Coordinates of C-alpha atoms in Angstrom, one line a residue:
M845 CA 132.2 90.7 123.7
Q846 CA 129.2 89.0 122.1
I847 CA 127.1 89.6 119.1
E848 CA 123.8 88.0 118.9
Q849 CA 121.7 87.9 115.6
F850 CA 117.9 87.7 115.7
Y851 CA 116.4 86.7 112.3
D852 CA 112.8 86.8 111.2
T853 CA 112.4 84.6 108.1
G854 CA 108.9 86.0 107.3
L855 CA 110.5 89.4 106.5
S856 CA 114.0 88.3 106.1
H857 CA 115.0 90.7 108.9
A858 CA 118.2 90.6 110.9
S859 CA 118.5 92.6 114.1
Y860 CA 121.5 92.5 116.6
A861 CA 122.4 92.7 120.3
I862 CA 125.9 93.7 121.0
V863 CA 127.2 92.9 124.5
S864 CA 130.3 94.1 126.2
N865 CA 131.1 93.8 129.9
N866 CA 127.2 93.4 130.7
E867 CA 126.2 96.4 128.6
M868 CA 124.0 95.9 125.7
V869 CA 123.3 97.9 122.5
L870 CA 120.5 96.8 120.0
V871 CA 120.5 97.5 116.3
D872 CA 117.3 97.8 114.1
P873 CA 115.2 95.8 116.5
A874 CA 111.8 94.2 115.2
R875 CA 108.3 95.0 116.5
D876 CA 108.4 92.6 119.4
P877 CA 110.6 93.7 122.3
E878 CA 110.5 90.6 124.2
P879 CA 113.2 88.5 122.6
Y880 CA 115.7 91.3 123.4
L881 CA 114.5 91.8 126.7
A882 CA 114.8 88.2 127.4
F883 CA 118.3 88.0 125.9
A884 CA 119.3 90.8 128.2
R885 CA 118.0 88.9 131.3
E886 CA 119.7 85.7 130.2
N887 CA 123.1 87.5 129.7
H888 CA 122.8 89.7 133.0
A889 CA 123.1 92.7 130.6
K890 CA 121.7 96.2 130.8
I891 CA 120.4 97.7 127.5
I892 CA 122.1 101.1 127.2
G893 CA 121.3 101.9 123.5
I894 CA 118.9 101.2 120.6
I895 CA 120.3 102.2 117.2
E896 CA 118.1 102.7 114.2
T897 CA 120.2 102.7 111.0
H898 CA 117.4 104.4 109.1
P899 CA 113.5 104.5 109.1
H900 CA 112.7 101.0 107.9
A901 CA 110.1 100.7 105.1
D902 CA 109.6 96.8 105.4
F903 CA 109.0 96.3 109.1
V904 CA 107.9 98.4 112.2
S905 CA 110.6 98.7 114.8
S906 CA 110.3 98.4 118.6
H907 CA 112.9 101.1 119.4
L908 CA 110.5 103.4 121.0
E909 CA 108.9 100.7 123.4
L910 CA 112.2 99.4 124.3
H911 CA 113.2 103.1 125.2
K912 CA 110.1 103.3 127.3
R913 CA 110.8 100.0 129.1
T914 CA 114.3 100.3 129.6
G915 CA 115.2 103.8 129.7
A916 CA 117.9 103.3 127.0
A917 CA 118.7 106.1 124.6
I918 CA 117.6 105.7 120.9
Y919 CA 120.3 106.8 118.4
T920 CA 119.6 107.7 114.8
S921 CA 121.0 110.3 112.3
K922 CA 119.7 113.8 112.8
L923 CA 118.6 113.7 109.0
V924 CA 115.7 111.4 110.0
E925 CA 114.2 114.3 112.2
A926 CA 112.7 111.5 114.2
D927 CA 109.6 112.5 116.3
Y928 CA 110.5 110.2 119.2
P929 CA 113.0 111.0 121.9
H930 CA 116.5 110.3 120.5
Q931 CA 120.1 111.3 120.4
S932 CA 121.7 112.2 117.0
F933 CA 124.1 109.6 115.8
D934 CA 126.2 110.7 112.7
E935 CA 129.5 110.6 111.4
N936 CA 132.2 109.9 113.9
D937 CA 129.7 110.1 116.8
V938 CA 130.7 107.4 119.3
I939 CA 128.7 105.2 121.9
E940 CA 130.8 103.5 124.7
I941 CA 129.7 100.0 125.4
G942 CA 131.6 98.2 127.9
S943 CA 135.4 98.0 126.7
H944 CA 134.3 98.7 123.1
T945 CA 133.0 101.5 120.9
L946 CA 130.4 101.9 118.4
K947 CA 131.0 104.6 115.6
A948 CA 128.4 106.1 113.3
L949 CA 129.1 106.5 109.6
N950 CA 126.6 108.4 107.4
T951 CA 126.0 106.1 104.4
P952 CA 123.4 107.5 102.1
G953 CA 122.2 105.4 99.3
H954 CA 119.4 103.0 100.3
S955 CA 117.9 106.1 102.0
P956 CA 119.3 109.7 102.4
D957 CA 119.4 109.3 106.3
S958 CA 121.1 105.8 106.5
I959 CA 124.0 105.1 108.7
C960 CA 126.1 102.1 109.2
V961 CA 127.7 101.3 112.7
L962 CA 131.4 100.3 113.2
L963 CA 132.4 98.3 116.1
S964 CA 136.0 98.5 117.5
D965 CA 137.7 97.1 120.6
Q966 CA 139.7 99.1 123.1
T967 CA 142.8 99.0 121.1
G968 CA 140.9 100.8 118.1
K969 CA 140.9 97.5 116.0
E970 CA 137.7 97.8 113.7
L971 CA 135.8 94.5 114.1
A972 CA 132.4 94.6 112.7
L973 CA 130.2 96.8 110.6
F974 CA 126.4 96.9 111.0
T975 CA 125.2 97.8 107.6
G976 CA 121.6 98.3 108.0
D977 CA 120.3 98.3 104.4
T978 CA 123.3 99.7 102.8
L979 CA 125.4 96.6 102.2
F980 CA 123.9 93.0 102.1
V981 CA 125.7 89.8 101.6
G982 CA 125.9 89.7 97.7
D983 CA 124.0 92.9 97.1
V984 CA 123.4 96.5 98.3
G985 CA 120.2 98.2 99.4
R986 CA 117.9 99.4 96.6
P987 CA 117.7 103.2 96.2
D988 CA 114.0 103.6 95.1
L989 CA 112.2 103.2 98.3
R990 CA 112.5 106.8 99.8
E991 CA 112.0 108.9 96.5
N992 CA 108.8 110.4 97.7
V993 CA 108.8 109.2 101.5
G994 CA 109.8 110.8 104.8
N995 CA 111.1 114.2 105.7
V996 CA 114.0 114.0 103.1
K997 CA 112.8 113.5 99.5
A998 CA 115.5 112.2 97.1
K999 CA 115.2 110.8 93.7
A1000 CA 116.1 107.2 93.2
T1001 CA 119.0 108.1 90.7
E1002 CA 120.5 110.6 93.1
L1003 CA 120.4 108.0 96.0
A1004 CA 122.0 105.4 93.5
K1005 CA 124.8 107.9 93.0
A1006 CA 125.1 108.5 96.7
M1007 CA 125.3 104.7 97.2
Y1008 CA 128.3 104.6 94.8
H1009 CA 130.2 107.1 96.9
T1010 CA 129.2 105.5 100.2
L1011 CA 130.6 102.3 99.1
H1012 CA 133.8 103.5 97.4
S1013 CA 134.8 106.2 99.8
K1014 CA 134.0 104.5 103.1
I1015 CA 132.7 100.9 103.2
M1016 CA 135.1 99.3 100.6
K1017 CA 138.1 101.0 102.3
L1018 CA 137.6 99.2 105.8
P1019 CA 140.0 96.3 106.7
A1020 CA 139.2 93.0 104.8
D1021 CA 138.5 91.2 108.0
V1022 CA 135.8 93.5 109.3
V1023 CA 132.6 91.3 109.6
V1024 CA 129.6 92.5 107.9
Y1025 CA 126.1 92.2 109.7
P1026 CA 123.3 93.3 107.4
A1027 CA 119.7 94.0 108.1
H1028 CA 118.3 91.6 105.7
G1029 CA 119.0 88.2 104.0
P1030 CA 117.5 86.6 100.9
G1031 CA 113.9 87.3 100.2
S1032 CA 113.9 90.7 101.4
L1033 CA 112.3 93.4 99.1
C1034 CA 114.9 95.9 100.4
G1035 CA 117.3 94.4 97.9
R1036 CA 117.4 92.4 94.7
S1037 CA 119.6 89.4 95.0
M1038 CA 121.1 88.6 98.4
S1039 CA 123.2 85.6 99.2
K1040 CA 121.8 83.0 101.5
E1041 CA 124.6 83.7 104.1
L1042 CA 123.5 86.1 106.9
Q1043 CA 127.0 87.6 107.4
S1044 CA 130.1 88.1 105.6
T1045 CA 133.4 90.2 105.7
I1046 CA 134.5 93.2 103.7
G1047 CA 137.1 91.1 102.0
K1048 CA 134.7 88.5 100.8
E1049 CA 132.2 91.2 99.5
L1050 CA 135.0 92.9 97.6
K1051 CA 135.6 89.5 95.9
E1052 CA 132.2 88.0 95.6
N1053 CA 129.6 90.7 95.5
P1054 CA 128.9 91.6 91.9
V1055 CA 127.8 95.2 92.9
L1056 CA 131.1 96.0 94.3
R1057 CA 133.2 94.9 91.1
P1058 CA 135.2 97.8 89.5
M1059 CA 133.0 100.1 87.6
E1060 CA 132.2 103.7 86.8
E1061 CA 129.4 105.6 88.6
S1062 CA 127.2 105.5 85.5
E1063 CA 127.3 101.9 85.1
F1064 CA 126.7 101.4 88.8
V1065 CA 123.7 103.6 88.8
E1066 CA 122.2 101.7 85.7
L1067 CA 122.9 98.4 87.4
L1068 CA 121.3 99.5 90.6
M1069 CA 118.1 100.9 89.0
D1070 CA 117.6 97.7 86.7
D1071 CA 115.1 95.1 87.8
Q1072 CA 114.3 96.1 91.3
P1073 CA 111.3 94.2 92.8
F1074 CA 108.0 95.6 93.4
I1075 CA 107.4 98.0 96.3
P1076 CA 104.7 96.8 98.6
K1077 CA 101.9 99.1 99.5
Y1078 CA 102.8 99.1 103.2
F1079 CA 106.3 100.4 102.6
V1080 CA 105.4 104.1 102.7
H1081 CA 103.2 103.5 105.9
D1082 CA 106.1 102.0 107.9
V1083 CA 108.6 104.6 107.1
A1084 CA 106.1 107.1 108.8
I1085 CA 105.5 104.7 111.7
N1086 CA 109.1 104.3 112.4
R1087 CA 109.8 108.1 112.3
S1088 CA 107.3 108.5 115.0
G1089 CA 107.7 105.5 116.8
A1090 CA 105.2 102.6 117.0
D1091 CA 102.6 102.0 119.8
D1092 CA 103.6 99.3 122.3
L1093 CA 102.9 95.8 120.7
E1094 CA 100.5 94.3 123.4
A1095 CA 98.5 97.3 124.0
S1096 CA 98.0 97.6 120.1
L1097 CA 96.9 93.9 119.9
A1098 CA 94.5 94.0 122.7
H1099 CA 91.8 95.7 120.8
I1100 CA 91.5 92.9 118.3
I1101 CA 88.9 90.5 119.6
R1102 CA 87.0 87.5 118.1
I1103 CA 83.8 88.3 116.6
V1104 CA 80.7 86.1 115.4
E1105 CA 79.4 85.7 111.9
S1106 CA 76.5 88.1 112.3
E1107 CA 78.8 91.0 112.8
I1108 CA 80.2 90.8 109.3
E1109 CA 76.8 90.1 107.4
N1110 CA 76.5 93.7 106.1
T1111 CA 80.3 94.8 106.4
T1112 CA 81.7 96.7 103.6
A1113 CA 85.3 96.0 105.0
L1114 CA 87.5 93.5 103.4
L1115 CA 87.5 89.9 104.4
I1116 CA 90.9 88.0 104.4
D1117 CA 90.6 84.4 104.6
T1118 CA 93.8 82.9 105.9
R1119 CA 93.0 79.2 105.5
P1120 CA 94.9 76.8 103.1
A1121 CA 93.8 77.4 99.4
H1122 CA 92.1 73.9 99.1
V1123 CA 90.0 74.6 102.3
F1124 CA 89.2 78.0 101.0
R1125 CA 88.0 76.6 97.7
A1126 CA 85.7 74.2 99.4
G1127 CA 83.7 76.8 101.1
H1128 CA 84.1 80.6 101.8
Y1129 CA 82.4 83.8 102.4
P1130 CA 81.5 85.7 99.3
H1131 CA 83.9 88.4 98.2
A1132 CA 86.5 87.0 100.6
I1133 CA 90.3 87.3 99.5
N1134 CA 92.3 84.1 100.2
I1135 CA 95.8 85.0 101.5
P1136 CA 96.8 81.6 103.2
D1137 CA 99.0 81.9 106.3
G1138 CA 102.4 81.0 105.4
N1139 CA 106.0 82.3 105.6
K1140 CA 105.4 85.5 103.6
F1141 CA 101.8 86.1 104.8
E1142 CA 102.4 89.6 106.3
T1143 CA 104.4 90.7 103.1
W1144 CA 101.4 89.7 100.9
V1145 CA 98.9 91.3 103.1
G1146 CA 100.8 94.6 103.0
S1147 CA 101.3 94.3 99.1
I1148 CA 97.7 93.7 98.4
V1149 CA 95.8 95.8 101.3
G1150 CA 96.5 99.4 101.5
P1151 CA 97.4 101.4 104.5
G1152 CA 94.2 102.5 106.4
E1153 CA 91.9 99.8 104.7
S1154 CA 90.0 98.1 107.2
F1155 CA 89.6 94.2 107.2
Y1156 CA 88.6 91.3 109.1
L1157 CA 90.6 88.1 109.4
I1158 CA 89.0 84.6 108.9
V1159 CA 91.0 81.9 110.7
A1160 CA 90.8 78.3 110.5
E1161 CA 90.9 77.7 114.4
E1162 CA 91.2 80.1 117.5
R1163 CA 94.7 78.9 118.1
N1164 CA 95.9 80.4 114.7
A1165 CA 94.7 83.9 115.5
D1166 CA 97.4 85.1 117.8
G1167 CA 100.2 84.3 115.4
L1168 CA 98.5 85.9 112.5
L1169 CA 97.8 89.1 114.4
R1170 CA 101.4 89.3 115.4
K1171 CA 102.5 89.0 111.8
L1172 CA 100.2 91.8 111.0
A1173 CA 101.8 93.9 113.6
K1174 CA 105.3 93.4 112.2
I1175 CA 104.2 95.7 109.3
G1176 CA 101.9 97.9 111.4
Y1177 CA 98.7 96.5 110.0
E1178 CA 97.1 95.3 113.3
S1179 CA 95.2 98.7 113.8
Q1180 CA 93.3 98.1 110.5
C1181 CA 92.2 94.7 111.7
K1182 CA 88.6 95.2 113.1
G1183 CA 88.5 91.6 114.6
Y1184 CA 88.9 87.9 113.7
L1185 CA 86.5 85.1 113.4
T1186 CA 86.8 81.2 112.9
S1187 CA 85.4 80.0 109.6
T1188 CA 82.0 78.5 109.3
E1189 CA 80.5 76.2 106.7
S1190 CA 79.8 78.3 103.6
S1191 CA 77.9 77.3 100.4
N1192 CA 80.1 79.5 98.3
V1193 CA 82.4 76.9 96.7
S1194 CA 85.0 77.6 94.1
P1195 CA 84.3 75.7 90.8
A1196 CA 86.3 72.5 90.1
F1197 CA 89.2 72.9 87.7
D1198 CA 89.4 70.2 84.8
L1199 CA 93.2 70.4 84.0
S1200 CA 92.9 67.8 81.2
F1201 CA 90.2 70.0 79.4
F1202 CA 92.3 73.1 80.0
K1203 CA 95.2 71.5 78.4
E1204 CA 93.2 70.7 75.2
N1205 CA 91.3 74.0 75.1
E1206 CA 93.5 76.7 76.3
T1207 CA 91.9 79.3 73.8
D1208 CA 88.6 78.7 75.5
F1209 CA 90.0 80.5 78.5
T1210 CA 91.2 83.9 79.6
I1211 CA 94.6 83.4 81.2
I1212 CA 96.0 85.7 83.8
D1213 CA 99.7 85.8 84.6
I1214 CA 100.3 87.5 88.0
R1215 CA 103.9 86.8 88.1
N1216 CA 106.3 89.9 88.7
D1217 CA 107.7 92.0 85.9
S1218 CA 111.0 90.4 86.5
E1219 CA 109.7 86.9 86.1
L1220 CA 107.9 87.7 82.8
K1221 CA 111.2 88.6 81.3
K1222 CA 112.3 84.8 81.5
G1223 CA 109.2 84.3 79.1
K1224 CA 105.5 83.7 79.1
L1225 CA 104.2 80.2 80.0
F1226 CA 101.0 80.9 77.9
K1227 CA 101.4 83.0 74.7
E1228 CA 98.1 84.8 75.0
A1229 CA 98.2 85.3 78.7
I1230 CA 97.4 88.8 80.2
H1231 CA 100.0 89.9 82.6
I1232 CA 99.0 91.6 85.6
P1233 CA 101.5 91.4 88.6
L1234 CA 99.6 90.4 91.9
P1235 CA 100.4 93.7 93.8
R1236 CA 98.7 95.6 90.9
L1237 CA 95.7 93.1 90.4
R1238 CA 93.0 94.7 92.6
E1239 CA 93.6 98.1 90.9
S1240 CA 93.6 96.5 87.4
L1241 CA 90.4 94.3 87.4
Q1242 CA 88.8 96.4 84.6
A1243 CA 91.6 95.1 82.3
I1244 CA 90.3 91.5 82.6
P1245 CA 87.7 90.5 80.0
E1246 CA 84.8 88.5 81.1
E1247 CA 83.9 86.8 77.9
K1248 CA 85.4 83.3 78.8
P1249 CA 86.2 81.4 81.9
I1250 CA 89.4 82.7 83.7
V1251 CA 92.4 80.7 84.7
V1252 CA 95.0 82.3 87.0
H1253 CA 98.7 81.3 87.3
C1254 CA 101.9 82.3 89.1
A1255 CA 105.1 80.4 89.4
G1256 CA 104.5 78.1 92.1
G1257 CA 100.8 78.2 93.4
Y1258 CA 100.8 80.4 96.5
R1259 CA 100.1 83.6 94.7
S1260 CA 97.6 82.3 92.2
A1261 CA 95.5 81.2 95.1
I1262 CA 95.2 85.0 96.2
G1263 CA 94.9 86.2 92.8
S1264 CA 92.1 83.9 91.8
S1265 CA 90.2 84.7 94.8
I1266 CA 90.7 88.5 94.1
I1267 CA 89.3 88.2 90.6
A1268 CA 86.5 85.7 91.5
A1269 CA 85.2 88.1 94.0
R1270 CA 84.5 90.8 91.4
V1271 CA 83.6 89.0 88.0
A1272 CA 80.7 86.9 87.0
V1273 CA 82.6 84.3 84.9
P1274 CA 84.1 81.2 86.6
V1275 CA 87.6 81.6 87.9
Y1276 CA 90.0 78.8 88.3
D1277 CA 93.4 78.7 90.2
L1278 CA 96.0 76.6 88.1
S1279 CA 97.9 76.4 91.4
T1280 CA 101.0 73.9 91.5
A1281 CA 99.8 72.4 88.1
V1282 CA 101.5 75.4 86.6
H1283 CA 104.9 73.4 86.7
E1284 CA 103.4 71.1 84.0
F1285 CA 103.6 74.0 81.6
E1286 CA 107.2 75.1 82.2
K1287 CA 109.4 75.0 79.2

């Protein structure tokens, strides 16, 4: 028996292939089916099943495309009421795979339709638990993503209570040596404070996971509801896609072609410039938003751009385009991209920032703090700063006064590049990016 973990650092997403006697079952596959198909070929295994632990909010799954290409059945809870061909996989339902079995456990909490998958050998010994977004290493899934999403609507507090009972009545009662394989690692917005390890055991989590320490339900609910990260705009969109099944990846990407500058001269669509911040500042299209290509590019696009909102991509070079389009596809945004173009020389240059003058004359500027709410709780870096978290910035521009030049800061420099470009595209006064110089103001 073999368990292979596939990990996407951009979305902090883990998916799995389980192989026994040349039969393979996949759990929570990512948008691109090719890595799983290649792994099956390399191991001379036949894909006989694809399991969805729930309709994911943070990425688009390839379950439907894999079904069409392999004939393997898709298994998910009947509570999902999925629109794609599937077999219900609920409490004590079993999939035989080689000399092993996979058993479903209904585990509401992160979502009302979540399941975990328990792997056992032919003797009945329980070996591993594929926990989806229910249990992470060092954390559990947040309960507030499905309050008004999908066919089952559940309030966050009710899901937090359900999570408490899921953990205490099912997961925490499993043998200590059962290996835990979660769907996410640190950096995922489906949880709050995950450990850097990408697998664990039930016993280790009982000892080290702060959310599993002994406590009453009321304390657990309060703990789980407190300080959860923001919810990106694309999450609702992806739940709907995953309930229906996504279009085939390559076919969906095929319509996105390179265009020329004249095609965007009069466009009302959003322009997303993916070049590094210093390149963007040296010259860019008027009204373009700078979201530099990076490890979390797709998360920030999906946090700033709404589902259904059309946009063009501006890329540094032709060779950058394919990777960026595939990142968009991971969150189901490729259909919103009307085309891409390589950047050309532009006279629209961002104003140079005089850091020394700013240090001596802070009150001459309006300072915009675009860190998250949880970061603000640790304290302001500038006493008079106006706090508007980056995911809410485009909708809150009217709250920014224009009497003074504007300085934008985050915690490290990446987000301030995005935020300053958003503001600069809509105001008449100069807008400056504090960038990495923010570290000079840390207390």
